[in-house]
PDB file of C-alpha atoms in Angstrom:
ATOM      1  CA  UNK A  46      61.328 108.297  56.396  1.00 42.00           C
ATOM      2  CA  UNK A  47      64.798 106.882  57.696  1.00 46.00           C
ATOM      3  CA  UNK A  48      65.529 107.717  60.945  1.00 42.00           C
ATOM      4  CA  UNK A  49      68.514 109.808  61.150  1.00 42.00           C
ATOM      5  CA  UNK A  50      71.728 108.018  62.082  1.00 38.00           C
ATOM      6  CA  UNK A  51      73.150 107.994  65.892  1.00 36.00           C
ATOM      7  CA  UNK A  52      75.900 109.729  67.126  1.00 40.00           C
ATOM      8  CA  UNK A  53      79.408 108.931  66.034  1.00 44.00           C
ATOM      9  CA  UNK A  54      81.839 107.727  68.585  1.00 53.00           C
ATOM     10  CA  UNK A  55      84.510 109.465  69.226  1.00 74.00           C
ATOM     11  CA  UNK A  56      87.999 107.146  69.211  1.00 89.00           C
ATOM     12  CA  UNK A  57      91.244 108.152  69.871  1.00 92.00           C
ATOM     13  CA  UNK A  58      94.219 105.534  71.723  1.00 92.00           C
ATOM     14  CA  UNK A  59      92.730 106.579  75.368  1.00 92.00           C
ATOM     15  CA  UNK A  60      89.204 105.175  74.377  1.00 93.00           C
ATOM     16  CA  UNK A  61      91.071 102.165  73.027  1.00 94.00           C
ATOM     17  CA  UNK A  62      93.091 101.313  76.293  1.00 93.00           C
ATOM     18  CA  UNK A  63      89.882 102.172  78.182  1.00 92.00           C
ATOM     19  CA  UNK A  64      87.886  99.103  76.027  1.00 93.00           C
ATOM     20  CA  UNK A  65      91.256  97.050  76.403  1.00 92.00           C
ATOM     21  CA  UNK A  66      91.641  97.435  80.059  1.00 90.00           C
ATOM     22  CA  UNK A  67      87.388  96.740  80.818  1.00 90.00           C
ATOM     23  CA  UNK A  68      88.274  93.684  78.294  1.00 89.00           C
ATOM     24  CA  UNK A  69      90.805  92.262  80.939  1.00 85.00           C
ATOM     25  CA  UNK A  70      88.539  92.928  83.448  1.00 84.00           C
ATOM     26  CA  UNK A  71      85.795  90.987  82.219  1.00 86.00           C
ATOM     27  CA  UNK A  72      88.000  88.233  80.389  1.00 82.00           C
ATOM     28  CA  UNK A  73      91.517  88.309  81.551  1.00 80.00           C
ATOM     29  CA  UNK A  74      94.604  88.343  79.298  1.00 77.00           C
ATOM     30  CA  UNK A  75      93.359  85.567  76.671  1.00 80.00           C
ATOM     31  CA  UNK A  76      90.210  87.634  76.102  1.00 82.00           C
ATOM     32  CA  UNK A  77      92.455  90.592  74.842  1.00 86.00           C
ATOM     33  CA  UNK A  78      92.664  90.398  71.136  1.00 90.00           C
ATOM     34  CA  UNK A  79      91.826  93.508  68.198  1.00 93.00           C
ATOM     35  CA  UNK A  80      88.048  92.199  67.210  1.00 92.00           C
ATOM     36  CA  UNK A  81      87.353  92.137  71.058  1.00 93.00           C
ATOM     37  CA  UNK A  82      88.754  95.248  71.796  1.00 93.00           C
ATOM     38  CA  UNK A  83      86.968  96.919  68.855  1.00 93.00           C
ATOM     39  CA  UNK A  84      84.043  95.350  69.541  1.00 92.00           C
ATOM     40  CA  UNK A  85      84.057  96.637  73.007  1.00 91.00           C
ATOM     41  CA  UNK A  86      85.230 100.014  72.044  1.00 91.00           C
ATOM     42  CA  UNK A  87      82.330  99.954  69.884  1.00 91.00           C
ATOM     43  CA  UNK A  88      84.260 100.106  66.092  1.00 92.00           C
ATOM     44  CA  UNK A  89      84.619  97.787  63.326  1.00 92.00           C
ATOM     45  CA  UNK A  90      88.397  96.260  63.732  1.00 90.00           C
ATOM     46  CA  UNK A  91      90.006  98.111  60.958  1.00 92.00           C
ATOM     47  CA  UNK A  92      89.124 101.703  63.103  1.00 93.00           C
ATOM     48  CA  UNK A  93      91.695 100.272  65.752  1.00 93.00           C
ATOM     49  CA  UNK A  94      94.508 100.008  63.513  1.00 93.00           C
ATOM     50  CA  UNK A  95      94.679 103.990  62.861  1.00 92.00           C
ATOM     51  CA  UNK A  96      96.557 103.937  66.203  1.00 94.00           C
ATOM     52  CA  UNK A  97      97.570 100.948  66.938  1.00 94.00           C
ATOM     53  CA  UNK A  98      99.411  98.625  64.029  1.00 93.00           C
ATOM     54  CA  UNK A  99      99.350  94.972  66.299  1.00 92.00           C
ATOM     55  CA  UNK A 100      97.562  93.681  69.862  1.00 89.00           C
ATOM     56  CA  UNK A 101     101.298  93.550  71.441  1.00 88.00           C
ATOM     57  CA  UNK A 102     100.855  97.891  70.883  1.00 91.00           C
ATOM     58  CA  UNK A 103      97.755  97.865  72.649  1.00 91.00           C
ATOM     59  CA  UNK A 104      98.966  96.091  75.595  1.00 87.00           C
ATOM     60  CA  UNK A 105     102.156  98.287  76.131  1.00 89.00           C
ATOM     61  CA  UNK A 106      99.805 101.168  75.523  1.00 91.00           C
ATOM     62  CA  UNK A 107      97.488  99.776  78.406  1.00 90.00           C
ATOM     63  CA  UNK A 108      99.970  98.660  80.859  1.00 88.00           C
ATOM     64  CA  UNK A 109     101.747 102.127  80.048  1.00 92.00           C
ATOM     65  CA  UNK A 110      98.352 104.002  80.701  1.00 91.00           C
ATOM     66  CA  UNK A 111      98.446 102.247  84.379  1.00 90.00           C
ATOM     67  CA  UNK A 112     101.853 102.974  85.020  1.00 92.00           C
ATOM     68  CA  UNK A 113     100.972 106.545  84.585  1.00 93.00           C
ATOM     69  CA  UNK A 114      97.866 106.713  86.447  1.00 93.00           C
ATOM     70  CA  UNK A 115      98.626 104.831  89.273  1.00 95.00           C
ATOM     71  CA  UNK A 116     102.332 105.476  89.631  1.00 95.00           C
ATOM     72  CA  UNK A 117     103.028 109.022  88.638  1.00 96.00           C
ATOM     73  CA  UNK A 118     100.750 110.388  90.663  1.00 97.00           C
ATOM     74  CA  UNK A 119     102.900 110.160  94.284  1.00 96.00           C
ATOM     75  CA  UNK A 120     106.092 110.857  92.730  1.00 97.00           C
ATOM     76  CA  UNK A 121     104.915 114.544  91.354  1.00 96.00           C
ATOM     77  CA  UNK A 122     103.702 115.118  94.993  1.00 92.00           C
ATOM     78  CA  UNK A 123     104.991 116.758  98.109  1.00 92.00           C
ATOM     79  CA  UNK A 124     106.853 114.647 100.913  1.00 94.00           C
ATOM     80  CA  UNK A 125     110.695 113.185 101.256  1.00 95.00           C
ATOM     81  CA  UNK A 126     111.944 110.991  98.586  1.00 96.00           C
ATOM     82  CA  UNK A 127     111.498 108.218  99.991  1.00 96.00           C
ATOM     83  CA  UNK A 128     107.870 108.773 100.558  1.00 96.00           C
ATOM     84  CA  UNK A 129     107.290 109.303  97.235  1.00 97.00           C
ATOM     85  CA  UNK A 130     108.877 106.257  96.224  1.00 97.00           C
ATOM     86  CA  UNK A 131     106.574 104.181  99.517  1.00 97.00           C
ATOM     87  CA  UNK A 132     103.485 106.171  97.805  1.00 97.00           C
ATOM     88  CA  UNK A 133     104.358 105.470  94.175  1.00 97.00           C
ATOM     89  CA  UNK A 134     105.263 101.142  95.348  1.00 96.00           C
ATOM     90  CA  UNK A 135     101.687 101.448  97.066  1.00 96.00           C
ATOM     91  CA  UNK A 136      99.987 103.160  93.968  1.00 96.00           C
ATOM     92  CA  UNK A 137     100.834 100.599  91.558  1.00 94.00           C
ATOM     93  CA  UNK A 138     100.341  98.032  93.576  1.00 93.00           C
ATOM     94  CA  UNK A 139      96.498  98.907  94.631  1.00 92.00           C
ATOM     95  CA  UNK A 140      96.185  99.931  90.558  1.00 91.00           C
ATOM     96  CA  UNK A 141      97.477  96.753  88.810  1.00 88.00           C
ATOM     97  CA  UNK A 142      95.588  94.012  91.325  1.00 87.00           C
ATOM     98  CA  UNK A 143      92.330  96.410  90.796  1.00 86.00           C
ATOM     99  CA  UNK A 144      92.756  94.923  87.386  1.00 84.00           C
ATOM    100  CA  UNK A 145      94.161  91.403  87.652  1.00 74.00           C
ATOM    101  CA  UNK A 146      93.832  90.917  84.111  1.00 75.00           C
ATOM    102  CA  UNK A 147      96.484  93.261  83.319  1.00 78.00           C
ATOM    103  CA  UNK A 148      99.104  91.846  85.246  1.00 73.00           C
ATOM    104  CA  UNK A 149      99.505  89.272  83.142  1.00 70.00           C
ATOM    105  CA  UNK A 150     100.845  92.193  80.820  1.00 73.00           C
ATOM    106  CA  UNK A 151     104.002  92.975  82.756  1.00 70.00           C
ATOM    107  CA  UNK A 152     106.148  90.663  81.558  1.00 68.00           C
ATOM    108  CA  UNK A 153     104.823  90.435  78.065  1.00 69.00           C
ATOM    109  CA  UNK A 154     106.294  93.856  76.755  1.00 68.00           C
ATOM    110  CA  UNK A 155     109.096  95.668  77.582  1.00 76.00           C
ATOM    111  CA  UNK A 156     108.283  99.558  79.491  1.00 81.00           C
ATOM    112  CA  UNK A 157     109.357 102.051  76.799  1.00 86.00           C
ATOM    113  CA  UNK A 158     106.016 104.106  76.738  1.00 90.00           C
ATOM    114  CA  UNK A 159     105.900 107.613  77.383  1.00 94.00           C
ATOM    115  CA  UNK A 160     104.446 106.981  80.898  1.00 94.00           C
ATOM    116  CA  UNK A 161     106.829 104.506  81.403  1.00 93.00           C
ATOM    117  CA  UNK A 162     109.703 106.713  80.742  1.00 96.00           C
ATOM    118  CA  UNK A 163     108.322 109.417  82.963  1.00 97.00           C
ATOM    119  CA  UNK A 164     108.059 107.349  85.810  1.00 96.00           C
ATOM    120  CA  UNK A 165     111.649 106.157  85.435  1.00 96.00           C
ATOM    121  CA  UNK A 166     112.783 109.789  85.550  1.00 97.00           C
ATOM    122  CA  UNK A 167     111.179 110.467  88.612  1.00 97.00           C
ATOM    123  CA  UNK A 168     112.194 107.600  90.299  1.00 97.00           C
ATOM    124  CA  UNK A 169     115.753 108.756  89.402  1.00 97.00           C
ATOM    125  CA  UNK A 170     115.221 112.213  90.537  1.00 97.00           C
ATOM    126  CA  UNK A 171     113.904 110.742  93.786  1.00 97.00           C
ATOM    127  CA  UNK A 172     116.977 108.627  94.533  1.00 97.00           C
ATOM    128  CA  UNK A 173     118.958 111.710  93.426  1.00 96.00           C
ATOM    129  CA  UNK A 174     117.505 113.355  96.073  1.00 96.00           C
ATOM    130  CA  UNK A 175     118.534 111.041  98.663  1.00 96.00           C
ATOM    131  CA  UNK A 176     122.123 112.040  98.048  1.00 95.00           C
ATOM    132  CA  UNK A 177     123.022 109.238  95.137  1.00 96.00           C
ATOM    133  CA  UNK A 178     125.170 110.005  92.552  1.00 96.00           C
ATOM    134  CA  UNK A 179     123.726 109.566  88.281  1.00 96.00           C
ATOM    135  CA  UNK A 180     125.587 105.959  87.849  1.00 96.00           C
ATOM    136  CA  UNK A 181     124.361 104.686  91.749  1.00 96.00           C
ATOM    137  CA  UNK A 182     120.317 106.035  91.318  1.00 97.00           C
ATOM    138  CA  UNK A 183     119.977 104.060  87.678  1.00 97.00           C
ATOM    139  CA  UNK A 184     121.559 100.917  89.210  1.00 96.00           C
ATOM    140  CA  UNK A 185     118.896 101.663  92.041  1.00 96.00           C
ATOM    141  CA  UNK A 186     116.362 102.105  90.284  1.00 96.00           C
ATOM    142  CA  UNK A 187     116.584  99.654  87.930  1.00 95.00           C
ATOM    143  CA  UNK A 188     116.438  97.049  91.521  1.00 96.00           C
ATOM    144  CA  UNK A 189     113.556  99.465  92.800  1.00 96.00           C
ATOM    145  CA  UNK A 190     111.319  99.328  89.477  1.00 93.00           C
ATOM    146  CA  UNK A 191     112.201  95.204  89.791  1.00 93.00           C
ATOM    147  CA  UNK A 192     110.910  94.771  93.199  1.00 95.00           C
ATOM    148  CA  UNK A 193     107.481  96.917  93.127  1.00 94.00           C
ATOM    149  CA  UNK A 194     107.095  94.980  89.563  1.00 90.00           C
ATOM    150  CA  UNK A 195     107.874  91.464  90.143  1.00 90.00           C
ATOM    151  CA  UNK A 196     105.998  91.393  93.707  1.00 92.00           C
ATOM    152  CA  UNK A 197     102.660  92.528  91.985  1.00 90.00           C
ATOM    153  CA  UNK A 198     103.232  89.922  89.280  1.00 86.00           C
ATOM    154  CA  UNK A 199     103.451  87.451  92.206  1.00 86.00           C
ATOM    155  CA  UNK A 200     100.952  88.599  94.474  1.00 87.00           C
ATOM    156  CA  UNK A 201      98.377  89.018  91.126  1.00 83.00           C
ATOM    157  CA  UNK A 202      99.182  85.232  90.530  1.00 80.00           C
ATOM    158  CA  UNK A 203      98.244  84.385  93.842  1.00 80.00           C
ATOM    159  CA  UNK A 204      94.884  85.860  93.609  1.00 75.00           C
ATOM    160  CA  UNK A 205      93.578  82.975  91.945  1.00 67.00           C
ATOM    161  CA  UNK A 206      94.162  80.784  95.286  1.00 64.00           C
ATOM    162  CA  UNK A 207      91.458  82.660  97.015  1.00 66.00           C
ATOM    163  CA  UNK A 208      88.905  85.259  96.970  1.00 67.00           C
ATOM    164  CA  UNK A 209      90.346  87.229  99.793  1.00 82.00           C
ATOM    165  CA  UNK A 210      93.937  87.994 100.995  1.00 84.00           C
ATOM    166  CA  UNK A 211      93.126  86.759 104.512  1.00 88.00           C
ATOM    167  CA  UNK A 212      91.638  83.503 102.917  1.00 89.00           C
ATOM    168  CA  UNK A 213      95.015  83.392 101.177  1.00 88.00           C
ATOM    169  CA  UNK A 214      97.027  84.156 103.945  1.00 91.00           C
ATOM    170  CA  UNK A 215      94.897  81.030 105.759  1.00 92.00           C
ATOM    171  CA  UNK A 216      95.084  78.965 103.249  1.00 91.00           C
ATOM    172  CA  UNK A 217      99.513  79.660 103.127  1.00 91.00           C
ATOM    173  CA  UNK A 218      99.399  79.367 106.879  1.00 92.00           C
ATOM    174  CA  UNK A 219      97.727  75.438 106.994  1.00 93.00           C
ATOM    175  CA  UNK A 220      99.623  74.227 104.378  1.00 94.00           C
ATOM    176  CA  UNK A 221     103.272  75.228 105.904  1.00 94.00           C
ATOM    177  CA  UNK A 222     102.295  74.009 109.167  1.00 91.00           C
ATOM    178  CA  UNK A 223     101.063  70.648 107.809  1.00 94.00           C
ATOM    179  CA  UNK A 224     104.885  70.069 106.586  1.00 96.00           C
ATOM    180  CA  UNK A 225     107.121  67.675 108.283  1.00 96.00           C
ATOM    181  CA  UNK A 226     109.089  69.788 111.167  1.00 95.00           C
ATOM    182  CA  UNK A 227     111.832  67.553 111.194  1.00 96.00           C
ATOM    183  CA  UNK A 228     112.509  67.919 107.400  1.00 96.00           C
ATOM    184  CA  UNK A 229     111.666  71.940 107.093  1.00 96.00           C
ATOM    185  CA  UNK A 230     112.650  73.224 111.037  1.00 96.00           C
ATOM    186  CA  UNK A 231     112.974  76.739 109.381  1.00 96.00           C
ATOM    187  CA  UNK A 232     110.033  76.717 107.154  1.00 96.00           C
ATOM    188  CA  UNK A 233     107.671  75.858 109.861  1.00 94.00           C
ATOM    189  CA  UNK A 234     108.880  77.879 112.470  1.00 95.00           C
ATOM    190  CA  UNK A 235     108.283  81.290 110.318  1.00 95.00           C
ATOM    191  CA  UNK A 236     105.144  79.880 109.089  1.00 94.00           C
ATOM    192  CA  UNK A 237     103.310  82.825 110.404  1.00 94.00           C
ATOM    193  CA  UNK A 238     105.514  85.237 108.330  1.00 94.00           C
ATOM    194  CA  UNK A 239     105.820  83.484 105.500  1.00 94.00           C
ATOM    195  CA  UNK A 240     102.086  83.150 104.901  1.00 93.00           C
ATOM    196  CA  UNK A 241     101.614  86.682 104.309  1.00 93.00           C
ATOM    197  CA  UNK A 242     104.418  86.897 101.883  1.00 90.00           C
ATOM    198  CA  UNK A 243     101.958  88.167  99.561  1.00 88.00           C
ATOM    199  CA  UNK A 244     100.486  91.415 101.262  1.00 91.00           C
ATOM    200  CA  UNK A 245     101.427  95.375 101.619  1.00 92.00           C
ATOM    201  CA  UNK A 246     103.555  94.588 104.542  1.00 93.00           C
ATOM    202  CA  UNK A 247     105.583  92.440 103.051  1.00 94.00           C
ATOM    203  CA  UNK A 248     106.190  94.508 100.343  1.00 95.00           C
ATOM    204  CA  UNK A 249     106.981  97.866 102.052  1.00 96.00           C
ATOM    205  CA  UNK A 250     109.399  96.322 104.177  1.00 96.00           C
ATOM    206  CA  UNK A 251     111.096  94.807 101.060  1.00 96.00           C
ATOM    207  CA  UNK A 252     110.887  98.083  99.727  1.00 96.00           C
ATOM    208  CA  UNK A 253     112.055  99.824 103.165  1.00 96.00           C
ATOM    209  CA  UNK A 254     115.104  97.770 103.738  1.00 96.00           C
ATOM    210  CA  UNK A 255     115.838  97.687  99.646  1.00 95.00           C
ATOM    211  CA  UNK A 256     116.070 101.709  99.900  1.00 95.00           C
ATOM    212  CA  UNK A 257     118.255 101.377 103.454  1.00 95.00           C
ATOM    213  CA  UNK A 258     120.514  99.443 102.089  1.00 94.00           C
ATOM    214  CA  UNK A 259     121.045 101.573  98.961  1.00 92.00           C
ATOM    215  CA  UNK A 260     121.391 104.564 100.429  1.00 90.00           C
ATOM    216  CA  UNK A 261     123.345 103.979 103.556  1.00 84.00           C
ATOM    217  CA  UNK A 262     120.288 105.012 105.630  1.00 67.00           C
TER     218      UNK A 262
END
């Protein structure tokens, strides 16, 4: 007697991201192609074309889906503008190096998803908020977005130098101070700070003094 067949899986583009994004995990960004994410979705390949026609789709669909968890989140939540904007910088930043597989995505498609877009207009409404006029807050946040986006793309590309930040930090700190004094006075001297160029300090006072300085504060 056959044995009656299992259960079917459900699929829809959230189970797909969901494969996609343990994918990364697992195998970084040159693991990430359609057969591997259908295989670890648990489809045949052809199932992941009903939503998504190409890999570059899945990847703004997965970068989009972490924009929305991670980011949205703070900025749809009580406190001053500019706390939202600290809490939504600290969000993404904690979500994106959980998975350091996906920043590799950031600069490989543009943000136009519906997350994406969301985000944007909150960030706007924020820095309207803070007294800024429509043409001033998308100049702003255009420099804002930049900032929280290109330090996580350089603090996921440092991850590879070490398993820990403070074996990173370490690692920054002996190689500065083995540098020639008389040939980089500067560098050596703010050795201590620049080794931890790549940590949430760093970034919120980028952030801190980026927001001052737009807003007159």
């Amino acid at each position: 007697m056959p044995g009656r067949p299992g259960p079917r899986r459900t699929l829809s583009p959230e189970a797909i991201t969901d494969a996609a994004l343990r994918l990364l995990d697992e195998g970084g960004a040159e693991a990430l192609s359609m057969r591997g994410i259908a295989a670890a979705a648990g489809v045949a390949p052809n199932a992941i074309y009903t939503y998504f026609p190409d890999k570059a789709a899945v990847v703004r669909a997965v970068f989009d889906r972490l924009l929305g968890r991670h980011g949205i989140p703070p900025l749809t939540g009580p406190g001053r503008w500019d706390e939202r904007l600290r809490g939504a910088a600290v969000g993404l930043r904690e979500g994106v190096l959980a998975h350091p597989g996906s920043a590799a995505l950031l600069m490989s498609a543009p943000l136009d998803g519906p997350e994406a877009l969301r985000l944007g207009e909150l960030v706007l409404d924020a820095l309207g908020e803070a007294g800024l006029d429509r043409e001033t807050a998308a100049r702003a946040s255009y420099s804002v977005i930049v900032h929280v986006l290109g330090s996580i793309a350089l603090e996921a590309a440092d991850q590879g130098a070490a398993p820990s930040e403070a074996e990173r930090i370490g690692g920054r700190r002996a190689g500065l101070a083995a540098l020639p004094a008389d040939r980089y006075p500067r560098t050596v001297a703010a050795a201590d700070v620049i080794a931890r160029y790549n940590t949430v300090e760093q970034y919120l006072w980028g952030l801190d003094r980026l927001l001052a300085g737009i807003t007159g504060c």
